[in-house]
GROMACS .gro file of C-alpha atoms in nm:
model
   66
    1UNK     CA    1  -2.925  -4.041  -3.936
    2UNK     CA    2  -2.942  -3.716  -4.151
    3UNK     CA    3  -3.231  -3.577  -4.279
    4UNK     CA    4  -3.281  -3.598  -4.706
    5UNK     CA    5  -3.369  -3.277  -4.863
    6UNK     CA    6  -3.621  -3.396  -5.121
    7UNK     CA    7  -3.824  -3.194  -5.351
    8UNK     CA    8  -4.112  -3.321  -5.558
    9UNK     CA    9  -3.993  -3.682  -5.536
   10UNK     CA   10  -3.645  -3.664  -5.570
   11UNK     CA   11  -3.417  -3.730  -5.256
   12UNK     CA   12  -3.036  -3.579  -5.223
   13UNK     CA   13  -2.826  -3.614  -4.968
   14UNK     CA   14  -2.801  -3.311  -4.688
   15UNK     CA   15  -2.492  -3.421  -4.533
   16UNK     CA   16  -2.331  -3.062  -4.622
   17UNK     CA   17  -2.469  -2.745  -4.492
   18UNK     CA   18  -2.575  -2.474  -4.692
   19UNK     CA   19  -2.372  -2.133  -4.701
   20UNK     CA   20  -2.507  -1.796  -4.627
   21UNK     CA   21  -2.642  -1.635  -4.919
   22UNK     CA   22  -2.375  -1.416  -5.105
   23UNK     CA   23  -2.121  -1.574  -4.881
   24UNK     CA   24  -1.791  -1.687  -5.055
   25UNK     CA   25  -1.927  -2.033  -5.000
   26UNK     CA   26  -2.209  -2.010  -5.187
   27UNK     CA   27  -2.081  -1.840  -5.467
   28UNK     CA   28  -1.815  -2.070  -5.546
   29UNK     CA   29  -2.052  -2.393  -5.496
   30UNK     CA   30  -2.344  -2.212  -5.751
   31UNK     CA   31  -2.080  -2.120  -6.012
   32UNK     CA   32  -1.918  -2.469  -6.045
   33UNK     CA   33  -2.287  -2.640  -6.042
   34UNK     CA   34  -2.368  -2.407  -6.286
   35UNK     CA   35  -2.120  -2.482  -6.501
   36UNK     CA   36  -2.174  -2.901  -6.489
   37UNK     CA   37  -2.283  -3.002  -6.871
   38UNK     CA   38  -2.563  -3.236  -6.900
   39UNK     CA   39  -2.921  -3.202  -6.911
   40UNK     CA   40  -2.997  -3.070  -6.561
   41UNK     CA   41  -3.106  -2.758  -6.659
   42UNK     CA   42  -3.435  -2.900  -6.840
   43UNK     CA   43  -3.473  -3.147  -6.598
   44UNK     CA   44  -3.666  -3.072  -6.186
   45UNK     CA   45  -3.581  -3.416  -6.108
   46UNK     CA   46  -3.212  -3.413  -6.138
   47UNK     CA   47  -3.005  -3.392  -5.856
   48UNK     CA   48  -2.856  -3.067  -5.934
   49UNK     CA   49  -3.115  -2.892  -5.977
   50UNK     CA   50  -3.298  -2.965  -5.674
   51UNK     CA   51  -2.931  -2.905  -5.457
   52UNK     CA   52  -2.925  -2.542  -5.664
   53UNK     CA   53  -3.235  -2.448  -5.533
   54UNK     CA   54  -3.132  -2.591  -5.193
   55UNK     CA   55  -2.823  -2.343  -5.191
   56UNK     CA   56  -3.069  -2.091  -5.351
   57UNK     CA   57  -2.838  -2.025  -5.659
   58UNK     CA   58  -2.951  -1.801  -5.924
   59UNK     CA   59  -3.059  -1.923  -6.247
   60UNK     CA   60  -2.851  -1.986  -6.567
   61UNK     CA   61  -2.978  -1.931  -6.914
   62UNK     CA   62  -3.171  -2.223  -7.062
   63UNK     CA   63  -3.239  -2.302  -6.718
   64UNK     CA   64  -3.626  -2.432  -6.633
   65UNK     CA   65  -3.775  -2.216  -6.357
   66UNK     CA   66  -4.014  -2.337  -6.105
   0.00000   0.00000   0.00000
């Protein structure tokens, strides 16, 4: 079974591996997660925000900081 990435409570799936960072990869996975509406950017607990840490993306504006 694969192992859960979790942060403060909140379980996502690691099934995918991360890419290098500044790899093509990575900067095509942080730009579309970026660009998901919604309230993820005010919220630690949502999935997407704990997965753009994971891939250590950069943060957007209006995005809350650790």
């Amino acid at each position: 079974m694969k192992k859960k990435y979790s942060y403060r409570g909140v379980r996502v799936s690691s099934k995918v591996r991360v890419g290098a960072k500044n790899s093509k990869r990575q900067k095509s996975y942080c730009a579309r997660s970026g660009a998901i509406r919604g309230s993820w950017k005010t919220n630690k607990k949502s999935a997407n925000w704990v997965q753009r840490r994971r891939w250590k993306c950069g943060y957007v504006p209006g995005e809350v900081r650790e």
